[in-house]
Amino acid sequence: MNMKGVLTLVATPIGNMGDLSPRAVEAFRAADLIVCEDTRHSGRLLAHHGISKPLSALFMGKERSRTESALKQLQDGKNVVLITDAGTPAIQDPGFLLVRGAVQAGILVTAVPGPCAAVMALTISGLPTDRFLFEGFLPPKEGARRRRIETWKAFDCTVVIYESLYKLKRTLADIEAVLGDVRIVVGRELTKKFEEVLRGRVSEIRKVFEAREPQGEFVLVIDPTPKS
Ligand code: SAM
């Protein structure tokens, strides 16, 4: 008989609280321990649903040691839920180390799927969805960033990246410099009150953000082939 616990990754809203699924709430209720990024942030989400559970923070600096302790709990038969501040765990968020450790230890890993900013932006972009490359955040240094963008030419598929409001204009300029005036879709504040989707050539999108400063959270969906 397997006395080990189950690790469940639970996707949480990327802005609209209505996107938390009933199965996610069930998983919270069934958990012995909830591993999260920020205990205060996740504590508020649980409190909103009248749930009180032990929380453990799995933030980047302590991910290795906290992973070990979560694995120990799973080995001891505890059911562990993993959530991050927003969206799908392990997608440009902590989680990979815990999942890999659980898989290696023969622990059952499952998920309650749900919101993911990259998937939402891709699917509403109007750019091809049959093949895509997810890059997360680009390297912070300009040389490395431009070299990374250069590699997209060889992929010949839609590219999805995350970007912060502080670096958006700089990244748009790099994309135009390396790839030319390619087609791009910018998803801003997805699922939130001021959700916005901008579609056009990168030069046109750059003009938009020359006229007004970027605000909020952004996903960029790019067709890296200038011919299309
Ligand atoms: N795990 C998350 C997911 O599944 O989408 C992503 C976490 S990553 C640390 C956070 C980045 O995702 C933000 O900086 C932004 O680029 C993007 N993002 C998250 N929520 C968003 C939203 N509502 N609208 C647009 N972009 C969003």
PDB file of C-alpha atoms and ligand atoms in Angstrom:
ATOM      1  CA  MET A   1       0.000   0.000   0.000  1.00  0.00           C
ATOM      2  CA  ASN A   2       1.337   3.457  -0.904  1.00  0.00           C
ATOM      3  CA  MET A   3       1.449   5.508   2.302  1.00  0.00           C
ATOM      4  CA  LYS A   4       2.970   8.527   0.577  1.00  0.00           C
ATOM      5  CA  GLY A   5       0.987  11.712   0.136  1.00  0.00           C
ATOM      6  CA  VAL A   6      -0.024  13.318  -3.151  1.00  0.00           C
ATOM      7  CA  LEU A   7       1.453  16.516  -4.578  1.00  0.00           C
ATOM      8  CA  THR A   8      -1.192  18.638  -6.301  1.00  0.00           C
ATOM      9  CA  LEU A   9      -0.284  21.752  -8.307  1.00  0.00           C
ATOM     10  CA  VAL A  10      -3.212  24.168  -8.211  1.00  0.00           C
ATOM     11  CA  ALA A  11      -3.551  27.072 -10.648  1.00  0.00           C
ATOM     12  CA  THR A  12      -4.869  30.291  -9.093  1.00  0.00           C
ATOM     13  CA  PRO A  13      -6.308  33.446 -10.728  1.00  0.00           C
ATOM     14  CA  ILE A  14      -4.077  35.833 -12.705  1.00  0.00           C
ATOM     15  CA  GLY A  15      -6.307  38.754 -11.780  1.00  0.00           C
ATOM     16  CA  ASN A  16      -9.959  37.753 -11.719  1.00  0.00           C
ATOM     17  CA  MET A  17     -10.881  35.925  -8.517  1.00  0.00           C
ATOM     18  CA  GLY A  18     -13.808  34.289 -10.315  1.00  0.00           C
ATOM     19  CA  ASP A  19     -11.258  32.109 -12.116  1.00  0.00           C
ATOM     20  CA  LEU A  20     -10.499  29.985  -9.052  1.00  0.00           C
ATOM     21  CA  SER A  21     -12.127  26.657  -9.863  1.00  0.00           C
ATOM     22  CA  PRO A  22     -14.336  24.629  -7.486  1.00  0.00           C
ATOM     23  CA  ARG A  23     -11.760  21.812  -7.777  1.00  0.00           C
ATOM     24  CA  ALA A  24      -9.057  24.219  -6.595  1.00  0.00           C
ATOM     25  CA  VAL A  25     -11.088  24.975  -3.463  1.00  0.00           C
ATOM     26  CA  GLU A  26     -11.639  21.234  -2.915  1.00  0.00           C
ATOM     27  CA  ALA A  27      -7.880  20.635  -3.210  1.00  0.00           C
ATOM     28  CA  PHE A  28      -7.208  23.362  -0.613  1.00  0.00           C
ATOM     29  CA  ARG A  29      -9.690  21.757   1.775  1.00  0.00           C
ATOM     30  CA  ALA A  30      -8.118  18.309   1.299  1.00  0.00           C
ATOM     31  CA  ALA A  31      -4.525  19.537   1.787  1.00  0.00           C
ATOM     32  CA  ASP A  32      -2.451  18.891   4.914  1.00  0.00           C
ATOM     33  CA  LEU A  33       0.041  21.560   3.838  1.00  0.00           C
ATOM     34  CA  ILE A  34      -0.080  24.325   1.241  1.00  0.00           C
ATOM     35  CA  VAL A  35       3.264  25.338  -0.211  1.00  0.00           C
ATOM     36  CA  CYS A  36       3.165  28.836  -1.708  1.00  0.00           C
ATOM     37  CA  GLU A  37       5.351  31.818  -2.632  1.00  0.00           C
ATOM     38  CA  ASP A  38       4.072  34.413  -0.198  1.00  0.00           C
ATOM     39  CA  THR A  39       2.175  33.183   2.850  1.00  0.00           C
ATOM     40  CA  ARG A  40       0.380  36.504   3.364  1.00  0.00           C
ATOM     41  CA  HIS A  41      -0.802  36.666  -0.250  1.00  0.00           C
ATOM     42  CA  SER A  42      -1.970  33.023  -0.292  1.00  0.00           C
ATOM     43  CA  GLY A  43      -3.385  33.310   3.222  1.00  0.00           C
ATOM     44  CA  ARG A  44      -5.751  35.992   1.951  1.00  0.00           C
ATOM     45  CA  LEU A  45      -6.892  33.770  -0.928  1.00  0.00           C
ATOM     46  CA  LEU A  46      -7.607  30.900   1.466  1.00  0.00           C
ATOM     47  CA  ALA A  47      -9.332  33.167   3.989  1.00  0.00           C
ATOM     48  CA  HIS A  48     -11.589  34.430   1.205  1.00  0.00           C
ATOM     49  CA  HIS A  49     -12.834  30.832   0.895  1.00  0.00           C
ATOM     50  CA  GLY A  50     -13.012  30.282   4.648  1.00  0.00           C
ATOM     51  CA  ILE A  51     -10.056  27.877   4.623  1.00  0.00           C
ATOM     52  CA  SER A  52      -7.304  27.756   7.213  1.00  0.00           C
ATOM     53  CA  LYS A  53      -4.331  25.446   6.502  1.00  0.00           C
ATOM     54  CA  PRO A  54      -0.634  25.351   7.366  1.00  0.00           C
ATOM     55  CA  LEU A  55       1.275  27.407   4.774  1.00  0.00           C
ATOM     56  CA  SER A  56       4.955  27.124   3.884  1.00  0.00           C
ATOM     57  CA  ALA A  57       6.731  29.647   1.642  1.00  0.00           C
ATOM     58  CA  LEU A  58       8.689  28.221  -1.274  1.00  0.00           C
ATOM     59  CA  PHE A  59      10.364  31.389  -2.465  1.00  0.00           C
ATOM     60  CA  MET A  60      13.265  31.444  -4.885  1.00  0.00           C
ATOM     61  CA  GLY A  61      16.105  31.995  -2.360  1.00  0.00           C
ATOM     62  CA  LYS A  62      15.003  29.078  -0.160  1.00  0.00           C
ATOM     63  CA  GLU A  63      13.487  26.847  -2.812  1.00  0.00           C
ATOM     64  CA  ARG A  64      15.982  24.002  -2.311  1.00  0.00           C
ATOM     65  CA  SER A  65      15.692  23.683   1.471  1.00  0.00           C
ATOM     66  CA  ARG A  66      11.919  24.213   1.477  1.00  0.00           C
ATOM     67  CA  THR A  67      11.583  21.631  -1.285  1.00  0.00           C
ATOM     68  CA  GLU A  68      13.371  19.097   0.909  1.00  0.00           C
ATOM     69  CA  SER A  69      11.007  19.755   3.787  1.00  0.00           C
ATOM     70  CA  ALA A  70       7.890  19.517   1.557  1.00  0.00           C
ATOM     71  CA  LEU A  71       9.212  16.220   0.138  1.00  0.00           C
ATOM     72  CA  LYS A  72       9.666  14.906   3.671  1.00  0.00           C
ATOM     73  CA  GLN A  73       6.022  15.708   4.423  1.00  0.00           C
ATOM     74  CA  LEU A  74       4.926  13.916   1.255  1.00  0.00           C
ATOM     75  CA  GLN A  75       7.029  10.882   2.202  1.00  0.00           C
ATOM     76  CA  ASP A  76       5.277  10.948   5.594  1.00  0.00           C
ATOM     77  CA  GLY A  77       1.895  10.607   3.894  1.00  0.00           C
ATOM     78  CA  LYS A  78       0.843  14.273   3.954  1.00  0.00           C
ATOM     79  CA  ASN A  79      -1.090  15.700   0.993  1.00  0.00           C
ATOM     80  CA  VAL A  80       0.680  18.808  -0.256  1.00  0.00           C
ATOM     81  CA  VAL A  81      -0.801  21.481  -2.513  1.00  0.00           C
ATOM     82  CA  LEU A  82       1.533  23.817  -4.411  1.00  0.00           C
ATOM     83  CA  ILE A  83       0.326  27.268  -5.445  1.00  0.00           C
ATOM     84  CA  THR A  84       2.121  30.437  -6.503  1.00  0.00           C
ATOM     85  CA  ASP A  85       1.038  34.071  -6.255  1.00  0.00           C
ATOM     86  CA  ALA A  86      -0.810  33.905  -9.583  1.00  0.00           C
ATOM     87  CA  GLY A  87      -1.406  31.468 -12.390  1.00  0.00           C
ATOM     88  CA  THR A  88       0.040  28.029 -12.947  1.00  0.00           C
ATOM     89  CA  PRO A  89       2.824  26.868 -10.600  1.00  0.00           C
ATOM     90  CA  ALA A  90       6.186  26.092 -12.225  1.00  0.00           C
ATOM     91  CA  ILE A  91       5.442  28.305 -15.234  1.00  0.00           C
ATOM     92  CA  GLN A  92       7.997  31.089 -14.683  1.00  0.00           C
ATOM     93  CA  ASP A  93       7.323  30.487 -11.008  1.00  0.00           C
ATOM     94  CA  PRO A  94       8.728  28.130  -8.349  1.00  0.00           C
ATOM     95  CA  GLY A  95       7.679  24.505  -8.464  1.00  0.00           C
ATOM     96  CA  PHE A  96       9.935  22.603 -10.853  1.00  0.00           C
ATOM     97  CA  LEU A  97      12.328  21.426  -8.116  1.00  0.00           C
ATOM     98  CA  LEU A  98       9.488  20.138  -5.960  1.00  0.00           C
ATOM     99  CA  VAL A  99       7.821  18.344  -8.856  1.00  0.00           C
ATOM    100  CA  ARG A 100      11.106  16.769  -9.986  1.00  0.00           C
ATOM    101  CA  GLY A 101      11.902  15.680  -6.434  1.00  0.00           C
ATOM    102  CA  ALA A 102       8.442  14.176  -6.022  1.00  0.00           C
ATOM    103  CA  VAL A 103       8.665  12.324  -9.333  1.00  0.00           C
ATOM    104  CA  GLN A 104      12.094  10.956  -8.388  1.00  0.00           C
ATOM    105  CA  ALA A 105      10.738   9.843  -5.007  1.00  0.00           C
ATOM    106  CA  GLY A 106       7.845   7.983  -6.611  1.00  0.00           C
ATOM    107  CA  ILE A 107       5.251  10.378  -5.211  1.00  0.00           C
ATOM    108  CA  LEU A 108       2.021  10.834  -7.153  1.00  0.00           C
ATOM    109  CA  VAL A 109       1.921  14.275  -8.795  1.00  0.00           C
ATOM    110  CA  THR A 110      -1.293  15.732 -10.176  1.00  0.00           C
ATOM    111  CA  ALA A 111      -2.751  19.176 -10.898  1.00  0.00           C
ATOM    112  CA  VAL A 112      -5.862  21.289 -10.852  1.00  0.00           C
ATOM    113  CA  PRO A 113      -5.229  23.198 -14.096  1.00  0.00           C
ATOM    114  CA  GLY A 114      -6.413  26.728 -14.680  1.00  0.00           C
ATOM    115  CA  PRO A 115      -5.245  30.262 -15.396  1.00  0.00           C
ATOM    116  CA  CYS A 116      -1.917  30.848 -17.121  1.00  0.00           C
ATOM    117  CA  ALA A 117      -1.152  34.264 -18.609  1.00  0.00           C
ATOM    118  CA  ALA A 118       0.978  32.809 -21.423  1.00  0.00           C
ATOM    119  CA  VAL A 119      -1.711  30.380 -22.588  1.00  0.00           C
ATOM    120  CA  MET A 120      -4.469  32.982 -22.381  1.00  0.00           C
ATOM    121  CA  ALA A 121      -2.464  35.525 -24.403  1.00  0.00           C
ATOM    122  CA  LEU A 122      -1.468  32.931 -27.003  1.00  0.00           C
ATOM    123  CA  THR A 123      -4.975  31.616 -27.501  1.00  0.00           C
ATOM    124  CA  ILE A 124      -6.562  35.049 -27.974  1.00  0.00           C
ATOM    125  CA  SER A 125      -3.673  36.492 -30.005  1.00  0.00           C
ATOM    126  CA  GLY A 126      -4.858  35.483 -33.459  1.00  0.00           C
ATOM    127  CA  LEU A 127      -1.298  34.287 -34.196  1.00  0.00           C
ATOM    128  CA  PRO A 128      -0.704  30.604 -35.021  1.00  0.00           C
ATOM    129  CA  THR A 129      -1.168  28.366 -31.982  1.00  0.00           C
ATOM    130  CA  ASP A 130      -0.160  25.033 -33.537  1.00  0.00           C
ATOM    131  CA  ARG A 131       3.512  25.457 -32.552  1.00  0.00           C
ATOM    132  CA  PHE A 132       4.856  27.925 -30.018  1.00  0.00           C
ATOM    133  CA  LEU A 133       7.933  28.674 -27.958  1.00  0.00           C
ATOM    134  CA  PHE A 134       7.548  29.919 -24.383  1.00  0.00           C
ATOM    135  CA  GLU A 135      10.517  32.014 -23.241  1.00  0.00           C
ATOM    136  CA  GLY A 136       9.295  33.453 -19.929  1.00  0.00           C
ATOM    137  CA  PHE A 137      11.303  36.576 -19.034  1.00  0.00           C
ATOM    138  CA  LEU A 138      14.183  37.471 -21.373  1.00  0.00           C
ATOM    139  CA  PRO A 139      17.751  37.895 -20.035  1.00  0.00           C
ATOM    140  CA  PRO A 140      18.238  41.303 -18.374  1.00  0.00           C
ATOM    141  CA  LYS A 141      21.479  42.195 -20.206  1.00  0.00           C
ATOM    142  CA  GLU A 142      20.999  43.697 -23.652  1.00  0.00           C
ATOM    143  CA  GLY A 143      23.538  41.511 -25.466  1.00  0.00           C
ATOM    144  CA  ALA A 144      22.154  38.261 -24.073  1.00  0.00           C
ATOM    145  CA  ARG A 145      18.594  39.443 -24.693  1.00  0.00           C
ATOM    146  CA  ARG A 146      19.260  40.286 -28.336  1.00  0.00           C
ATOM    147  CA  ARG A 147      21.053  36.980 -28.863  1.00  0.00           C
ATOM    148  CA  ARG A 148      18.046  35.159 -27.408  1.00  0.00           C
ATOM    149  CA  ILE A 149      15.670  37.032 -29.736  1.00  0.00           C
ATOM    150  CA  GLU A 150      17.972  36.146 -32.649  1.00  0.00           C
ATOM    151  CA  THR A 151      17.417  32.412 -31.922  1.00  0.00           C
ATOM    152  CA  TRP A 152      13.685  32.779 -32.583  1.00  0.00           C
ATOM    153  CA  LYS A 153      14.384  33.109 -36.312  1.00  0.00           C
ATOM    154  CA  ALA A 154      15.352  29.434 -36.400  1.00  0.00           C
ATOM    155  CA  PHE A 155      12.209  28.257 -34.588  1.00  0.00           C
ATOM    156  CA  ASP A 156       9.727  29.541 -37.145  1.00  0.00           C
ATOM    157  CA  CYS A 157       6.833  29.399 -34.665  1.00  0.00           C
ATOM    158  CA  THR A 158       4.919  31.791 -32.406  1.00  0.00           C
ATOM    159  CA  VAL A 159       6.907  33.028 -29.398  1.00  0.00           C
ATOM    160  CA  VAL A 160       5.379  33.943 -26.014  1.00  0.00           C
ATOM    161  CA  ILE A 161       7.271  36.001 -23.425  1.00  0.00           C
ATOM    162  CA  TYR A 162       6.502  37.723 -20.144  1.00  0.00           C
ATOM    163  CA  GLU A 163       7.632  41.310 -19.624  1.00  0.00           C
ATOM    164  CA  SER A 164       7.452  43.873 -16.857  1.00  0.00           C
ATOM    165  CA  LEU A 165       6.156  47.395 -17.388  1.00  0.00           C
ATOM    166  CA  TYR A 166       9.636  48.763 -16.696  1.00  0.00           C
ATOM    167  CA  LYS A 167      11.299  46.810 -19.508  1.00  0.00           C
ATOM    168  CA  LEU A 168       8.482  46.647 -22.058  1.00  0.00           C
ATOM    169  CA  LYS A 169       9.648  49.545 -24.264  1.00  0.00           C
ATOM    170  CA  ARG A 170      13.233  48.339 -24.259  1.00  0.00           C
ATOM    171  CA  THR A 171      12.199  44.792 -25.218  1.00  0.00           C
ATOM    172  CA  LEU A 172       9.924  46.038 -28.021  1.00  0.00           C
ATOM    173  CA  ALA A 173      12.854  48.063 -29.382  1.00  0.00           C
ATOM    174  CA  ASP A 174      15.121  45.001 -29.254  1.00  0.00           C
ATOM    175  CA  ILE A 175      12.535  42.858 -31.033  1.00  0.00           C
ATOM    176  CA  GLU A 176      12.270  45.404 -33.855  1.00  0.00           C
ATOM    177  CA  ALA A 177      16.064  45.797 -34.063  1.00  0.00           C
ATOM    178  CA  VAL A 178      16.681  42.046 -34.311  1.00  0.00           C
ATOM    179  CA  LEU A 179      13.621  40.707 -36.151  1.00  0.00           C
ATOM    180  CA  GLY A 180      12.387  43.732 -38.097  1.00  0.00           C
ATOM    181  CA  ASP A 181       8.821  45.021 -38.094  1.00  0.00           C
ATOM    182  CA  VAL A 182       7.193  41.700 -37.144  1.00  0.00           C
ATOM    183  CA  ARG A 183       3.633  41.083 -35.983  1.00  0.00           C
ATOM    184  CA  ILE A 184       3.103  41.217 -32.252  1.00  0.00           C
ATOM    185  CA  VAL A 185       0.211  40.966 -29.813  1.00  0.00           C
ATOM    186  CA  VAL A 186       0.466  42.553 -26.390  1.00  0.00           C
ATOM    187  CA  GLY A 187      -1.870  41.234 -23.678  1.00  0.00           C
ATOM    188  CA  ARG A 188      -2.123  43.642 -20.764  1.00  0.00           C
ATOM    189  CA  GLU A 189      -3.866  43.104 -17.420  1.00  0.00           C
ATOM    190  CA  LEU A 190      -5.501  39.912 -18.673  1.00  0.00           C
ATOM    191  CA  THR A 191      -8.743  38.931 -16.902  1.00  0.00           C
ATOM    192  CA  LYS A 192      -8.658  42.215 -14.943  1.00  0.00           C
ATOM    193  CA  LYS A 193     -10.846  45.302 -15.162  1.00  0.00           C
ATOM    194  CA  PHE A 194      -8.512  47.077 -17.593  1.00  0.00           C
ATOM    195  CA  GLU A 195      -7.724  44.085 -19.780  1.00  0.00           C
ATOM    196  CA  GLU A 196      -6.383  45.187 -23.137  1.00  0.00           C
ATOM    197  CA  VAL A 197      -5.101  43.345 -26.207  1.00  0.00           C
ATOM    198  CA  LEU A 198      -3.054  45.310 -28.744  1.00  0.00           C
ATOM    199  CA  ARG A 199      -2.383  43.748 -32.136  1.00  0.00           C
ATOM    200  CA  GLY A 200      -0.134  45.119 -34.853  1.00  0.00           C
ATOM    201  CA  ARG A 201       3.400  45.530 -36.130  1.00  0.00           C
ATOM    202  CA  VAL A 202       5.998  46.080 -33.457  1.00  0.00           C
ATOM    203  CA  SER A 203       6.610  49.652 -34.734  1.00  0.00           C
ATOM    204  CA  GLU A 204       2.897  50.434 -34.233  1.00  0.00           C
ATOM    205  CA  ILE A 205       2.868  48.971 -30.715  1.00  0.00           C
ATOM    206  CA  ARG A 206       6.000  50.972 -29.857  1.00  0.00           C
ATOM    207  CA  LYS A 207       4.162  54.162 -30.882  1.00  0.00           C
ATOM    208  CA  VAL A 208       1.331  53.301 -28.474  1.00  0.00           C
ATOM    209  CA  PHE A 209       3.783  53.095 -25.578  1.00  0.00           C
ATOM    210  CA  GLU A 210       5.584  56.256 -26.654  1.00  0.00           C
ATOM    211  CA  ALA A 211       2.257  58.080 -26.303  1.00  0.00           C
ATOM    212  CA  ARG A 212       1.445  56.564 -22.879  1.00  0.00           C
ATOM    213  CA  GLU A 213       3.614  54.909 -20.249  1.00  0.00           C
ATOM    214  CA  PRO A 214       3.100  51.133 -19.830  1.00  0.00           C
ATOM    215  CA  GLN A 215       1.070  50.135 -16.785  1.00  0.00           C
ATOM    216  CA  GLY A 216       0.166  46.721 -15.410  1.00  0.00           C
ATOM    217  CA  GLU A 217       1.278  43.227 -16.371  1.00  0.00           C
ATOM    218  CA  PHE A 218       2.196  42.155 -19.889  1.00  0.00           C
ATOM    219  CA  VAL A 219       2.468  39.081 -22.079  1.00  0.00           C
ATOM    220  CA  LEU A 220       3.952  39.456 -25.558  1.00  0.00           C
ATOM    221  CA  VAL A 221       3.055  37.059 -28.367  1.00  0.00           C
ATOM    222  CA  ILE A 222       5.326  37.397 -31.380  1.00  0.00           C
ATOM    223  CA  ASP A 223       5.371  36.032 -34.907  1.00  0.00           C
ATOM    224  CA  PRO A 224       9.135  36.160 -35.495  1.00  0.00           C
ATOM    225  CA  THR A 225       8.930  35.741 -39.272  1.00  0.00           C
ATOM    226  CA  PRO A 226       8.837  39.162 -41.000  1.00  0.00           C
ATOM    227  CA  LYS A 227       7.389  37.696 -44.234  1.00  0.00           C
ATOM    228  CA  SER A 228       3.982  36.887 -42.728  1.00  0.00           C
TER     229      SER A 228
HETATM  230  N1  SAM B   1       2.827  31.367 -13.280  1.00  0.00           N
HETATM  231  C1  SAM B   1       2.239  32.548 -13.897  1.00  0.00           C
HETATM  232  C2  SAM B   1       1.308  32.116 -15.031  1.00  0.00           C
HETATM  233  O1  SAM B   1       0.899  30.954 -15.063  1.00  0.00           O
HETATM  234  O2  SAM B   1       0.949  32.960 -15.860  1.00  0.00           O
HETATM  235  C3  SAM B   1       3.300  33.535 -14.339  1.00  0.00           C
HETATM  236  C4  SAM B   1       4.100  34.097 -13.212  1.00  0.00           C
HETATM  237  S1  SAM B   1       5.322  35.239 -13.738  1.00  0.00           S
HETATM  238  C5  SAM B   1       6.267  35.436 -12.265  1.00  0.00           C
HETATM  239  C6  SAM B   1       4.440  36.772 -13.721  1.00  0.00           C
HETATM  240  C7  SAM B   1       4.365  37.400 -15.135  1.00  0.00           C
HETATM  241  O3  SAM B   1       3.285  36.789 -15.848  1.00  0.00           O
HETATM  242  C8  SAM B   1       4.035  38.877 -15.109  1.00  0.00           C
HETATM  243  O4  SAM B   1       5.203  39.662 -14.947  1.00  0.00           O
HETATM  244  C9  SAM B   1       3.421  39.078 -16.470  1.00  0.00           C
HETATM  245  O5  SAM B   1       4.411  39.173 -17.476  1.00  0.00           O
HETATM  246  C10 SAM B   1       2.653  37.771 -16.641  1.00  0.00           C
HETATM  247  N2  SAM B   1       1.283  37.930 -16.133  1.00  0.00           N
HETATM  248  C11 SAM B   1       0.763  37.411 -14.993  1.00  0.00           C
HETATM  249  N3  SAM B   1      -0.523  37.782 -14.853  1.00  0.00           N
HETATM  250  C12 SAM B   1      -0.825  38.542 -15.924  1.00  0.00           C
HETATM  251  C13 SAM B   1      -2.000  39.216 -16.374  1.00  0.00           C
HETATM  252  N4  SAM B   1      -3.116  39.191 -15.656  1.00  0.00           N
HETATM  253  N5  SAM B   1      -1.938  39.900 -17.536  1.00  0.00           N
HETATM  254  C14 SAM B   1      -0.815  39.936 -18.264  1.00  0.00           C
HETATM  255  N6  SAM B   1       0.324  39.326 -17.905  1.00  0.00           N
HETATM  256  C15 SAM B   1       0.318  38.632 -16.756  1.00  0.00           C
END
